[in-house]
Coordinates of C-alpha atoms and ligand atoms in Angstrom, one line a residue:
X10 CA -1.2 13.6 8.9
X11 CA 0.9 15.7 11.4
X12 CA 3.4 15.1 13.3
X13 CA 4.8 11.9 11.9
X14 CA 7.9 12.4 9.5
X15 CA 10.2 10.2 7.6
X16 CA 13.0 10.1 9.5
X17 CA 11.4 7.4 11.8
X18 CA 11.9 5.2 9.0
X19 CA 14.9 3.6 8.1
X20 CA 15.6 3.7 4.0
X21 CA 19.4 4.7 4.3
X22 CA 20.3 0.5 4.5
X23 CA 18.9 -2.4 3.7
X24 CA 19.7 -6.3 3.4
X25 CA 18.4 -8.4 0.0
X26 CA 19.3 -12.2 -0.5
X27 CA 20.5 -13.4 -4.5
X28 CA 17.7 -15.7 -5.8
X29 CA 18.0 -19.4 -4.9
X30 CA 19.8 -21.5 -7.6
X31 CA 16.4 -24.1 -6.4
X32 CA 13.9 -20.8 -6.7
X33 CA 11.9 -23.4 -9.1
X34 CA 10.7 -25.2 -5.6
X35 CA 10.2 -22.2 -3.8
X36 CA 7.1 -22.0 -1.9
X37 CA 3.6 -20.9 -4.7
X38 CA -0.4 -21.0 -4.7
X39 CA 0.8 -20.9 -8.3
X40 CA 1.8 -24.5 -8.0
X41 CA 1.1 -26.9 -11.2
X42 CA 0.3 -23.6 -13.0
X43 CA 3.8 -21.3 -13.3
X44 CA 6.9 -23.1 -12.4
X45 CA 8.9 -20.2 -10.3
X46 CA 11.9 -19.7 -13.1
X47 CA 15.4 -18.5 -11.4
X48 CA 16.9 -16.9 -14.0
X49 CA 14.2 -15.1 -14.4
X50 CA 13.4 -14.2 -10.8
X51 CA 17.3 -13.0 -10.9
X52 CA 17.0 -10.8 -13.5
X53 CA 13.8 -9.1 -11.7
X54 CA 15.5 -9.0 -8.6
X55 CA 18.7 -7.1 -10.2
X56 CA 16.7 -4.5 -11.6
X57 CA 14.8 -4.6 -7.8
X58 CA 18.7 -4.1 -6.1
X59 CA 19.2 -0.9 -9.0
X60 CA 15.7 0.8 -7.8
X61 CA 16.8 0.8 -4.2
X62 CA 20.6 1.5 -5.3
X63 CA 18.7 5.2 -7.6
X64 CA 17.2 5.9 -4.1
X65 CA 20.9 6.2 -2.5
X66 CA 20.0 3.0 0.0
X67 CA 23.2 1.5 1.0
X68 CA 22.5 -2.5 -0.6
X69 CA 24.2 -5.6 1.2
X70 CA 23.2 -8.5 -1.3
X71 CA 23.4 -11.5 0.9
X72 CA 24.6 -14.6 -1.1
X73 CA 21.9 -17.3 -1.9
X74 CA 21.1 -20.5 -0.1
X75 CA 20.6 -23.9 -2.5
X76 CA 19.0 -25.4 0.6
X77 CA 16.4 -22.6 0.8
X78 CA 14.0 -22.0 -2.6
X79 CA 12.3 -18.8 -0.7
X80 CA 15.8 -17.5 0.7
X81 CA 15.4 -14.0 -1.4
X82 CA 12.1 -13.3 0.8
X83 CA 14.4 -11.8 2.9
X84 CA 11.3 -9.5 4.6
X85 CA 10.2 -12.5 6.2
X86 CA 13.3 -13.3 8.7
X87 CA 14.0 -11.0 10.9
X88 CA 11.7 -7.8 11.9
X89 CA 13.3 -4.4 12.5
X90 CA 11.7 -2.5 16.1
X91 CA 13.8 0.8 16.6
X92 CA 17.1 -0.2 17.8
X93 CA 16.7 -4.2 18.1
X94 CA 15.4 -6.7 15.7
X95 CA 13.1 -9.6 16.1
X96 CA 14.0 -12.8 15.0
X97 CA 10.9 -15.0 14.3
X98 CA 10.7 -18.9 13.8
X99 CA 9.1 -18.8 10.9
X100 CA 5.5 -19.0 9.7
X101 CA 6.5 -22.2 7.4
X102 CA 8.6 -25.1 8.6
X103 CA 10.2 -25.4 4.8
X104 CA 12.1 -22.2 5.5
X105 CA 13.4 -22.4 9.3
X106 CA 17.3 -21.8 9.6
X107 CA 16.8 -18.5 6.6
X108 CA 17.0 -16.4 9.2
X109 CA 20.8 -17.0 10.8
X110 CA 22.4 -14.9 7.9
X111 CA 20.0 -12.3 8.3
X112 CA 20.8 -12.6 12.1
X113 CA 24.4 -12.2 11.8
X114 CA 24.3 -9.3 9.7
X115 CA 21.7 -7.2 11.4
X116 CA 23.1 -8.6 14.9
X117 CA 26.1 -6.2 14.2
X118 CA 23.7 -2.8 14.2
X119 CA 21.0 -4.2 16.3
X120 CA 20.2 -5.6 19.5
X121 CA 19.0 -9.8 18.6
X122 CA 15.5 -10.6 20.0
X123 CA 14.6 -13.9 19.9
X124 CA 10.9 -15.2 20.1
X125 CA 10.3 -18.0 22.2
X126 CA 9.4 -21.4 20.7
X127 CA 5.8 -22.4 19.8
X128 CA 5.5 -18.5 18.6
X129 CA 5.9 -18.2 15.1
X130 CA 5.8 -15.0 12.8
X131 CA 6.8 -13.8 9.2
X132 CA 8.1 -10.3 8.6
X133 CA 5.8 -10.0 5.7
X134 CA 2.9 -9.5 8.3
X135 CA 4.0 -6.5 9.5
X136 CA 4.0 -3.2 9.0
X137 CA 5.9 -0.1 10.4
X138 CA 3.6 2.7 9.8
X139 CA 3.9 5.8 11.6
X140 CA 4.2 5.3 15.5
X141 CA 2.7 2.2 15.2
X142 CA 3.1 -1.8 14.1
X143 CA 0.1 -3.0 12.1
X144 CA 0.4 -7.0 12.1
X145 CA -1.2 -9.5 10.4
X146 CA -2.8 -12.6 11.8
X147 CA -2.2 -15.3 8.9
X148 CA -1.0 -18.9 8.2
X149 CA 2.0 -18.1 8.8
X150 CA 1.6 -15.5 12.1
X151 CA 0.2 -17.2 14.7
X152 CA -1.3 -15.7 18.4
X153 CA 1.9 -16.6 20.4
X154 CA 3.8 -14.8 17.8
X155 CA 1.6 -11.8 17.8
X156 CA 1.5 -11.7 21.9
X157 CA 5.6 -11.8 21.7
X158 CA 5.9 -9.3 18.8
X159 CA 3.3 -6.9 20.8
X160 CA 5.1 -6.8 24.2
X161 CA 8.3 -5.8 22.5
X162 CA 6.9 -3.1 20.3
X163 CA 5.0 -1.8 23.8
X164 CA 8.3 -1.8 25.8
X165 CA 9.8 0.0 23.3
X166 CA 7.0 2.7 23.2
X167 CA 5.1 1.8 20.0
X168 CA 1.5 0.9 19.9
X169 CA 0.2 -2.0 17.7
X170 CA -3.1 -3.2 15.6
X171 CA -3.6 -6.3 14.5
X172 CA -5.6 -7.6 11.3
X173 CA -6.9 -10.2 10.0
X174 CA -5.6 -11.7 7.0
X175 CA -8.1 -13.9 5.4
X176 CA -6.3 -18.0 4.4
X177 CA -6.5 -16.9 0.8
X178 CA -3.8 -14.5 1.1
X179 CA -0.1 -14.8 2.3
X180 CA 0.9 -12.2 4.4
X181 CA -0.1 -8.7 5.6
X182 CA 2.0 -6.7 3.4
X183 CA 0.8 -9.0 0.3
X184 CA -1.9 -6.6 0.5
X185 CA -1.4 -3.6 2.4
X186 CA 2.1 -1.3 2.2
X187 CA 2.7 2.3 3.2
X188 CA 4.0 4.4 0.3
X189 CA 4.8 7.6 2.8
X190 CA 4.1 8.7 6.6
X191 CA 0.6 8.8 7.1
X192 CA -0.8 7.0 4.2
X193 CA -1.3 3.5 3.5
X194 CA -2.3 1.6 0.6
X195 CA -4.6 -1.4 0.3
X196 CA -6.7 -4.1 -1.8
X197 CA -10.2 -4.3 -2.0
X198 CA -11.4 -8.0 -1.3
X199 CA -8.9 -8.6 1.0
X200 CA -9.3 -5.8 3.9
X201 CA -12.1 -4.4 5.0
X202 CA -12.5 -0.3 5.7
X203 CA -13.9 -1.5 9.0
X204 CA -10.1 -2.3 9.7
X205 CA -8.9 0.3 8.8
X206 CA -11.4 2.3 10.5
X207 CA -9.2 3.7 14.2
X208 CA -6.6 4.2 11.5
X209 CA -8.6 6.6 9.6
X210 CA -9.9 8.2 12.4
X211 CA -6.7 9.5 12.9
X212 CA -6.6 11.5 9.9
X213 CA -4.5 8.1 8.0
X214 CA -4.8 8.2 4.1
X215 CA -6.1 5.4 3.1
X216 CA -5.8 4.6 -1.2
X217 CA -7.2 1.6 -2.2
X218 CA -6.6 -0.3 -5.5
X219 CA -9.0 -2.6 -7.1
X220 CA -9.3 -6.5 -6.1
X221 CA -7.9 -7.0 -10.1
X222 CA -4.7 -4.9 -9.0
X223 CA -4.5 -6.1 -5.5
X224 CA -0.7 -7.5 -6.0
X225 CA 0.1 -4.0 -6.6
X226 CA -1.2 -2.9 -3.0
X227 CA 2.6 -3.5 -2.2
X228 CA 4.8 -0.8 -2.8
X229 CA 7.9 0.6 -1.5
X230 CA 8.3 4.8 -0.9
X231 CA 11.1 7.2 -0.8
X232 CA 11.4 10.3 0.7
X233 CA 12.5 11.7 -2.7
X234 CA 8.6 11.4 -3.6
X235 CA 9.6 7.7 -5.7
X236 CA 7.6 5.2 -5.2
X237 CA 8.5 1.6 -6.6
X238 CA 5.4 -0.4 -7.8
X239 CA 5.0 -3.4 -9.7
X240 CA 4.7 -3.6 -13.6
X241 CA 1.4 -4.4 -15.2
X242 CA -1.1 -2.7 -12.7
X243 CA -1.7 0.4 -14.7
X244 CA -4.7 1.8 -12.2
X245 CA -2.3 1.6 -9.4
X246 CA -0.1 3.4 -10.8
X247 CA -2.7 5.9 -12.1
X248 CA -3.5 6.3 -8.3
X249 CA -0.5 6.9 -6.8
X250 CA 0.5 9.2 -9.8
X251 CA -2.4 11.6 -8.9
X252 CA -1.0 11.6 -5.2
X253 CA 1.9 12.8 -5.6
X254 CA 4.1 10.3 -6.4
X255 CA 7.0 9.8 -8.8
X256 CA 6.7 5.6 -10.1
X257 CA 9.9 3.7 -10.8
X258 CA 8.2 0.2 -12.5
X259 CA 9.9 -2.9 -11.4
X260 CA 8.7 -6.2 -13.4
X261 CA 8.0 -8.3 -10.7
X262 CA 5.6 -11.1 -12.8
X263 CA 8.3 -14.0 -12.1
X264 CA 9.5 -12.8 -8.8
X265 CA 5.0 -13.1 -8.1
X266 CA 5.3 -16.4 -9.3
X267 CA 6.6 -17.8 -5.8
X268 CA 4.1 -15.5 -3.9
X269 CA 6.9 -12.6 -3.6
X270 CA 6.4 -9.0 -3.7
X271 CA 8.5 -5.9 -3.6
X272 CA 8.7 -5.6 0.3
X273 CA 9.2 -9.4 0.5
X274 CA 13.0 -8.9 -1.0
X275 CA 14.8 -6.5 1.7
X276 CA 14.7 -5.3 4.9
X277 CA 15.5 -1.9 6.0
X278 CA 17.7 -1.2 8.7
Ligands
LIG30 N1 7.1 -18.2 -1.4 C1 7.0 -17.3 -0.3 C2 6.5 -18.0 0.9 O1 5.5 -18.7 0.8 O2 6.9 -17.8 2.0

């Protein structure tokens, strides 16, 4: 697609938050079938911090919270718009109060937003793609939170589409992630093409991955051509391969086990 480059995107910083000693309570459809393990989940998320750290991002590794199982999702607390950032109450009551860390830190680059009460969002349903914020209604995004979110973007010159997520899936990004300006990846069985239609109109590259590999519809791309995808999803990776890409695998099976995903744990700013 022309006329969109990288350099609208931010990948020279970004914020991650240490595992929670209490990870094993974390937030999980998985529940009564995989216990969310913390040592585990650590050891994924080091290798996670060493993956951005090869791309030359600059890593601030926020210490974790024992009150907070699903403080490591730090994608989910605070929502990066150009040169502010939107602080959200958040999409699930169990995890209100993650986001004042967050707050301070970013609060030192960026200009604060906060939404109003009653409007809740999570960063995981959205998406900076392009010129544009895709944003996902879900569980945890609701319309007040999407009205809020949309005036902001507008003021600040950015248009916005919105999508709905069906209840069986978390969040936007759980299923949808942009590897590069002007493409987007997404799984079958949870979006339609008839969402993505305007998109494609615009000459968007659109890759999908099969319902089987749809945790693998999150990835995380570099300028350097890298893309990080997650372990185990070995037509994904096929995909992206014949696209260009460069893949740097991250194991990510007990980071998954609390619903978490490679976008879910940092925010780029
Ligand atoms: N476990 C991530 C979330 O539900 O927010």
């Amino acid at each position: 697609m022309m006329g969109v480059e990288w350099g609208h995107r931010k990948r020279s910083r970004a914020v991650v938050r240490e595992v929670s000693s209490n990870f094993n309570q974390a937030l999980s459809s998985y529940f009564g079938t995989h216990t969310p393990d913390p040592d585990a989940a650590r050891a994924a998320h080091a290798d996670y911090v060493s993956a951005l750290k090869e791309q030359g991002v600059d890593v601030v590794v926020l210490p974790s919270l024992d009150a907070y199982p699903d403080c490591t999702f730090v994608e989910d607390t605070a929502i990066v718009v150009d040169d502010a950032v939107v602080i959200p109450f958040m999409g699930h009551p169990s995890r209100e109060g993650e986001q004042e860390a967050v707050r301070d830190l970013l609060g030192e680059h960026l200009e604060i937003i906060k939404m109003p009460k009653g409007a809740t969002m999570d960063g995981g349903d959205i998406i900076f793609f392009d010129q544009k914020f895709l944003i996902g209604r879900s569980t945890r995004t609701n319309d007040s939170g999407i009205a809020f979110f949309e005036q902001v973007v507008k003021a600040r010159g950015f248009d916005s589409i919105v999508f709905d997520i069906p209840s069986s899936t978390l969040h936007l990004t759980t299923v949808c992630s942009s590897p590069r300006p002007g493409m987007l990846v997404a799984a079958e069985g949870h979006l339609t093409p008839e969402q993505f239609a305007p998109l494609v109109a615009e000459g968007v590259e659109l890759v999908w991955v099969p319902n089987e590999e749809a945790y693998a519809a999150n990835v995380i791309g570099f300028e350097s051509g890298v893309v990080m995808i997650s372990a185990g999803y070995p037509e994904t990776k096929q995909v992206l391969e014949r696209v260009g890409f460069e893949t740097r695998i991250v194991e990510m099976a007990h980071i998954r086990a609390a619903d978490g995903s490679l976008t879910c744990c940092s925010i780029f700013y």
